[in-house]
Amino acid sequence: MAFRADQPPVSALRPVAITGAGIFTPMGADLAENSAGFRAGRTAFRPVDLFDVSRQRVGTAGVAELPGRVPGVSAKSWQRMDRGSRMAWLAAREALDTAGLTGGDMPVVIGTSAAAMPVGEKYYLQSIANASRRGQLTRVETYQPQFQMMEMMRSLGVRGPLRIVSNACASGANAIGHAFQMVSEGKAERVLAGGYDALCQLVFAGFDSLQALSASGIPRPFDAARDGLALGEGAGFVIVESLESARARGADVLACVLSYAAATDIHHLTQPHPEGDAALTTMDKATRAAGLEPEQIDYINSHGTGTPLNDVAEARAISRWAGESVGKIKVSSTKSAIGHLLGGAGSVESVICLLTLRDQFLPASLNVREIDPVVEFDLVQQPREVPVTTVLTNSFGFGGANATLIFQRDGL
């Protein structure tokens, strides 16, 4: 029998839709490029040339090709935004465009982990070099994530309250989940929500110091001989809107948000509970809130980092959650293709889930040579063209932060 948490399910107070989505990753600059890349089973890792990695064990990552300038934003505004915020702008702009919006009044909820860390790095390097203080006050100001996101909002023509979630690698999923709750409870008609993070030297060196990065530079989630994750960068944004509002304005509905759940296991600062207790809790709560059984989930986009401890914990949680149906559950990790986007991972992977619903395919867990014996589910190792109706995405972070979202095609 599948495990069931004691807490009763909580249903959405009113139906919630996704009417717009945008994505920017090492795989591509928009929905079309990312869909094509994941459907073809491509990877997007290359040598890091953004900063010096000569002293690190690893020199590769999922590095995105960021344009120098884009139409629709002033040169001054683009200059004020750091690398990560520019990626966020591009993804948010696409989300607004696909939703048929040009801006307007709506709350904004952002998830990020590193935020404008490269700006802080520049401040530090100039300070220890005893160089001129020129530009330092500006760096202090623009280092703040709220400054970066307010600049993005101004240039997009979006007006409304801003909330920033920084909850490690669950941040992006938390942001979309919070937006879902706001719309479901009638606190907003629509919300611009998403997450982002860019590569930076401090974070890269930190993960390397933890020996969390794959020595080969190629992550292999759920492989028996996996040796770590690969970092990536990017952004994913969605327009979360009441279904009533979407239909009233004739908007296309990309998917419905059925449920969201979050939990903390308080087990260890960096290690997940070995049995995946909190992951089990969020998956169980999310499916119960959606009124679903595990076997009704067509696909799970796993957290799947490729680290020895994470993948075992998540695999055990999925087995406990699904029970006798575990062999029918299709699972993959798209981090195997683009890397771990940290605070942006949950939102980017949510948009990838929307692509699976739109284009009817399953992305693959790449680079697997031998499946870990702990894996009892159907690990998707090659892209599959199959009917997809209901999808679940997991996001877990340091400190035991866990989040699960469930999306479903509209009209079901």
XYZ file of C-alpha atoms in Angstrom:
412
model
C 0.000 0.000 0.000
C 1.123 3.555 -0.712
C 2.004 5.775 2.247
C -0.575 8.375 3.249
C 0.141 11.334 5.524
C -2.299 12.081 8.332
C -3.039 15.617 7.205
C -6.276 15.822 5.177
C -6.092 17.156 1.619
C -6.653 20.847 0.985
C -8.454 21.664 -2.246
C -8.060 24.848 -4.254
C -10.755 27.373 -3.372
C -11.114 28.288 -7.042
C -9.556 26.820 -10.199
C -6.135 28.186 -11.106
C -4.589 28.259 -14.581
C -1.229 28.949 -16.188
C -1.848 31.346 -19.072
C 1.723 32.283 -19.915
C 5.170 30.765 -19.634
C 8.723 31.746 -20.461
C 12.058 30.016 -20.147
C 15.721 30.825 -20.658
C 18.299 28.079 -20.104
C 21.563 26.739 -21.529
C 19.321 24.651 -23.806
C 17.752 27.681 -25.459
C 16.381 31.200 -25.229
C 12.654 30.454 -25.323
C 9.936 27.801 -25.168
C 10.476 26.579 -28.720
C 14.252 26.118 -28.419
C 13.968 24.348 -25.067
C 11.217 22.034 -26.264
C 13.262 21.091 -29.334
C 16.379 20.459 -27.236
C 14.687 18.270 -24.642
C 12.760 16.340 -27.285
C 16.038 15.639 -29.101
C 17.816 14.542 -25.913
C 20.542 17.181 -26.156
C 22.838 18.341 -23.353
C 24.076 21.893 -22.847
C 27.337 21.690 -20.895
C 30.486 23.524 -21.928
C 33.642 25.025 -20.391
C 32.998 27.928 -18.024
C 34.435 31.169 -19.394
C 32.563 33.662 -17.201
C 35.202 33.581 -14.464
C 38.449 31.797 -13.574
C 37.930 28.110 -12.782
C 41.590 27.089 -13.021
C 41.772 26.378 -9.270
C 38.592 24.287 -9.200
C 38.241 20.530 -9.616
C 35.629 21.071 -12.339
C 35.612 23.507 -15.247
C 32.292 22.887 -17.002
C 28.668 23.863 -16.396
C 25.431 24.622 -18.160
C 26.387 28.065 -19.486
C 23.648 30.050 -21.244
C 24.191 32.281 -24.286
C 22.958 35.646 -23.058
C 22.376 38.326 -25.726
C 24.185 41.635 -25.368
C 21.020 43.688 -25.856
C 17.388 42.919 -26.577
C 14.575 45.008 -28.064
C 12.046 46.401 -25.656
C 14.354 47.438 -22.827
C 16.388 50.610 -22.536
C 20.178 50.480 -22.533
C 20.212 52.045 -19.052
C 17.821 49.490 -17.608
C 19.673 46.577 -19.229
C 22.952 47.874 -17.796
C 21.508 48.058 -14.283
C 20.400 44.439 -14.377
C 22.977 41.764 -13.639
C 23.370 38.525 -15.610
C 20.716 36.618 -13.686
C 18.188 39.440 -13.782
C 18.602 39.706 -17.546
C 17.726 36.027 -17.852
C 14.740 36.626 -15.589
C 13.664 39.552 -17.783
C 13.791 37.412 -20.920
C 11.758 34.592 -19.365
C 9.248 36.976 -17.778
C 8.818 38.838 -21.072
C 8.006 35.588 -22.862
C 5.547 34.639 -20.108
C 3.734 37.945 -20.513
C 3.741 37.624 -24.307
C 2.315 34.093 -24.310
C -0.365 35.223 -21.864
C -1.347 38.081 -24.168
C -0.325 40.709 -21.623
C 1.799 43.824 -22.025
C 2.368 44.411 -18.343
C -0.202 45.822 -15.967
C -1.105 45.530 -12.305
C -0.291 42.194 -10.702
C 1.741 40.878 -7.778
C 5.173 39.429 -8.551
C 6.685 36.485 -6.663
C 10.330 35.600 -7.338
C 12.476 32.694 -6.210
C 16.265 32.967 -6.202
C 19.236 31.689 -4.253
C 22.317 33.595 -5.414
C 20.444 36.632 -6.804
C 22.911 39.359 -7.847
C 25.951 37.641 -6.349
C 28.244 38.676 -9.268
C 27.674 42.311 -8.307
C 28.794 41.539 -4.759
C 31.854 39.760 -6.119
C 32.856 42.849 -8.079
C 32.428 45.003 -4.974
C 34.604 42.656 -2.927
C 37.361 42.342 -5.527
C 37.596 46.096 -5.966
C 37.656 46.602 -2.188
C 40.510 44.181 -1.486
C 42.508 45.588 -4.395
C 42.547 49.015 -2.659
C 41.388 50.456 -5.931
C 39.212 53.465 -6.528
C 35.821 53.532 -4.831
C 34.269 54.552 -8.121
C 31.082 52.602 -8.742
C 31.066 50.949 -5.330
C 27.964 52.755 -4.038
C 26.086 51.708 -7.172
C 27.146 48.099 -6.592
C 25.866 48.219 -3.006
C 22.507 49.381 -4.336
C 22.220 47.022 -7.305
C 23.433 44.006 -5.303
C 20.097 43.931 -3.495
C 17.696 41.452 -5.156
C 14.711 43.739 -4.695
C 16.500 46.450 -6.694
C 17.155 44.011 -9.514
C 13.576 42.727 -9.623
C 12.044 46.198 -9.356
C 14.182 47.244 -12.317
C 12.907 44.224 -14.227
C 9.310 45.059 -13.320
C 9.672 48.682 -14.398
C 11.102 47.726 -17.772
C 8.312 45.171 -18.303
C 5.579 47.610 -17.329
C 4.471 45.442 -14.407
C 3.153 47.221 -11.319
C 2.353 45.506 -8.050
C 3.741 44.194 -4.776
C 6.972 42.228 -5.002
C 7.815 39.225 -2.859
C 11.178 37.423 -3.058
C 11.567 33.859 -1.787
C 15.055 32.590 -0.990
C 14.657 29.016 0.191
C 17.656 27.306 -1.395
C 16.861 25.085 -4.383
C 13.130 24.975 -3.647
C 12.821 28.755 -4.172
C 11.437 28.735 -7.721
C 8.814 26.101 -6.888
C 7.919 27.979 -3.704
C 7.370 31.155 -5.738
C 4.931 29.451 -8.119
C 3.284 27.672 -5.200
C 2.799 30.934 -3.339
C 1.313 32.520 -6.461
C -1.052 29.538 -6.765
C -2.202 30.074 -3.181
C -2.756 33.795 -3.736
C -4.924 33.213 -6.805
C -6.729 30.210 -5.337
C -7.661 32.160 -2.218
C -8.864 35.177 -4.195
C -6.041 37.486 -3.112
C -5.098 38.181 -6.755
C -6.550 37.526 -10.204
C -3.167 36.898 -11.732
C 0.452 36.774 -10.558
C 3.764 36.873 -12.389
C 5.837 34.168 -10.694
C 9.123 32.449 -11.356
C 12.709 31.972 -10.386
C 16.226 32.511 -11.654
C 19.902 32.147 -10.852
C 23.060 32.777 -12.847
C 26.470 31.180 -12.556
C 28.919 33.075 -10.393
C 32.368 32.344 -9.026
C 31.522 32.276 -5.316
C 28.705 29.751 -5.720
C 30.665 27.645 -8.205
C 33.697 27.508 -5.911
C 31.474 26.786 -2.928
C 29.837 23.756 -4.502
C 33.238 22.580 -5.700
C 34.629 22.930 -2.162
C 31.757 20.786 -0.898
C 32.815 18.244 -3.529
C 29.210 18.265 -4.695
C 30.130 18.783 -8.360
C 30.637 15.828 -10.683
C 34.364 15.419 -11.324
C 33.599 14.573 -14.952
C 31.408 17.645 -15.376
C 28.552 15.424 -16.582
C 25.768 14.697 -14.076
C 24.171 11.248 -14.156
C 21.048 11.313 -11.979
C 19.971 7.867 -10.737
C 23.063 6.171 -12.182
C 24.687 3.653 -9.838
C 28.078 5.376 -10.228
C 26.902 9.011 -10.166
C 29.406 11.346 -8.544
C 27.768 14.741 -8.241
C 25.817 17.524 -9.866
C 26.628 20.083 -12.541
C 25.635 23.702 -12.074
C 23.611 25.579 -14.659
C 21.881 28.917 -15.013
C 18.633 30.299 -16.317
C 15.124 31.434 -15.505
C 11.560 30.235 -15.748
C 8.436 32.375 -15.320
C 4.692 31.801 -15.514
C 1.488 33.786 -15.345
C -0.650 32.189 -12.646
C -4.260 33.287 -13.158
C -7.721 32.356 -12.016
C -9.409 30.132 -14.581
C -12.404 32.442 -14.513
C -10.266 35.471 -15.388
C -8.425 33.566 -18.112
C -11.630 32.480 -19.809
C -13.239 35.891 -19.416
C -10.432 37.528 -21.417
C -10.156 34.668 -23.920
C -6.649 33.648 -22.877
C -5.163 30.314 -23.866
C -4.763 28.017 -20.878
C -1.447 26.158 -20.940
C -2.338 24.062 -17.908
C -4.184 24.093 -14.618
C -2.339 24.117 -11.306
C -3.967 21.376 -9.282
C -1.987 21.593 -6.066
C 1.130 22.637 -4.201
C 2.729 21.312 -1.037
C 5.821 22.196 0.970
C 7.569 20.603 3.941
C 10.833 20.708 5.882
C 12.519 17.604 7.254
C 14.963 19.370 9.656
C 17.338 16.432 9.183
C 20.643 18.062 8.170
C 21.916 21.332 6.761
C 22.891 19.842 3.391
C 21.840 16.182 3.398
C 18.277 14.967 2.776
C 16.673 12.456 5.112
C 17.919 9.082 3.812
C 14.363 7.774 3.454
C 13.100 10.989 1.869
C 10.554 11.708 4.602
C 9.822 15.337 3.683
C 9.781 14.542 -0.039
C 7.249 11.823 0.681
C 5.167 14.291 2.669
C 5.015 16.894 -0.119
C 4.198 14.347 -2.838
C 1.518 12.768 -0.686
C -0.035 16.094 0.319
C 0.032 17.391 -3.262
C -1.641 14.311 -4.776
C -4.258 14.182 -2.025
C -5.042 17.876 -2.455
C -5.462 17.282 -6.197
C -7.739 14.313 -5.554
C -5.362 11.959 -7.339
C -3.717 8.608 -6.765
C -0.013 8.152 -7.633
C -0.840 5.995 -10.666
C -2.725 8.961 -12.168
C 0.518 10.954 -12.457
C 1.850 10.498 -15.996
C 5.295 11.946 -15.322
C 7.484 13.161 -12.477
C 10.159 15.753 -13.161
C 12.396 14.762 -10.271
C 14.759 16.938 -8.307
C 17.384 14.396 -9.421
C 20.645 16.245 -8.860
C 22.996 13.339 -9.500
C 24.516 13.418 -6.014
C 24.781 10.074 -4.198
C 22.551 11.053 -1.268
C 19.829 13.062 -3.023
C 18.935 10.491 -5.635
C 18.664 7.635 -3.121
C 16.420 9.697 -0.843
C 14.153 10.810 -3.689
C 13.952 7.306 -5.186
C 12.951 5.864 -1.814
C 10.371 8.610 -1.318
C 8.827 7.907 -4.733
C 8.662 4.184 -3.957
C 7.017 4.778 -0.576
C 4.580 7.283 -2.114
C 3.583 5.138 -5.103
C 3.507 1.783 -3.345
C 2.601 -1.091 -5.644
C 2.215 1.335 -8.580
C 5.839 2.491 -8.513
C 6.852 0.480 -11.585
C 4.356 2.441 -13.684
C 5.574 5.876 -12.588
C 7.649 7.582 -15.291
C 10.458 9.735 -13.911
C 13.385 11.717 -15.286
C 15.736 14.500 -14.274
C 16.223 17.356 -16.731
C 19.214 18.514 -14.679
C 21.067 15.849 -16.644
C 20.721 18.123 -19.688
C 21.080 21.675 -18.357
C 22.489 21.352 -14.847
C 21.179 22.454 -11.487
C 19.802 26.003 -11.626
C 19.611 26.336 -7.829
C 16.950 28.921 -6.941
C 15.690 28.864 -10.510
C 15.484 25.070 -10.772
C 11.913 24.642 -9.529
C 10.455 27.291 -11.810
C 12.421 26.194 -14.883
C 11.423 22.579 -14.318
C 7.796 23.677 -13.893
C 7.950 25.291 -17.321
C 9.528 22.113 -18.724
C 6.527 20.247 -17.294
C 4.238 22.673 -19.127
C 6.136 21.865 -22.327
C 5.542 18.141 -21.771
C 1.813 18.829 -21.496
C 1.768 21.101 -24.545
C 3.967 19.012 -26.826
C 3.136 15.537 -25.475
C 6.585 14.155 -24.739
C 8.752 13.074 -21.820
C 12.296 14.473 -21.453
C 15.035 12.025 -20.546
C 17.447 11.350 -17.721
C 20.604 11.380 -19.805
C 24.072 9.923 -19.288
C 22.846 6.872 -17.322
C 25.028 3.799 -17.779
C 23.690 1.554 -15.021
C 20.504 2.347 -13.117
C 20.928 2.452 -9.343
C 19.276 -0.600 -7.736
C 17.255 1.712 -5.473
C 15.278 2.868 -8.535
C 11.976 0.997 -8.782
C 10.158 3.459 -11.051
C 10.296 3.709 -14.858
C 13.371 5.880 -15.436
C 13.009 7.628 -18.800
C 16.433 7.365 -20.449
C 15.459 8.498 -23.944
C 12.894 11.167 -24.901
C 9.465 9.625 -25.455
C 6.533 10.863 -27.520
C 3.590 9.767 -25.353
C 0.242 11.128 -24.165
C 0.753 13.324 -21.088
C -2.138 14.593 -18.991
C -0.955 15.156 -15.415
C 2.594 15.919 -14.245
C 4.325 16.412 -10.914
C 7.560 18.244 -10.221
C 9.759 17.972 -7.120
C 12.193 20.582 -5.818
C 14.370 20.046 -2.756
C 16.923 22.324 -1.143
C 19.573 22.626 1.551
C 18.129 22.850 5.029
C 15.480 20.244 4.204
C 13.261 22.493 2.061
C 10.940 20.383 -0.105
C 8.223 21.426 -2.560
C 5.912 19.653 -4.994
C 3.648 21.078 -7.707
C 1.086 19.247 -9.866
C -0.062 20.514 -13.272
C -2.738 19.143 -15.596
C -3.895 19.843 -19.140
C -6.952 22.079 -19.277
C -10.349 20.621 -20.101
C -9.988 17.426 -18.052
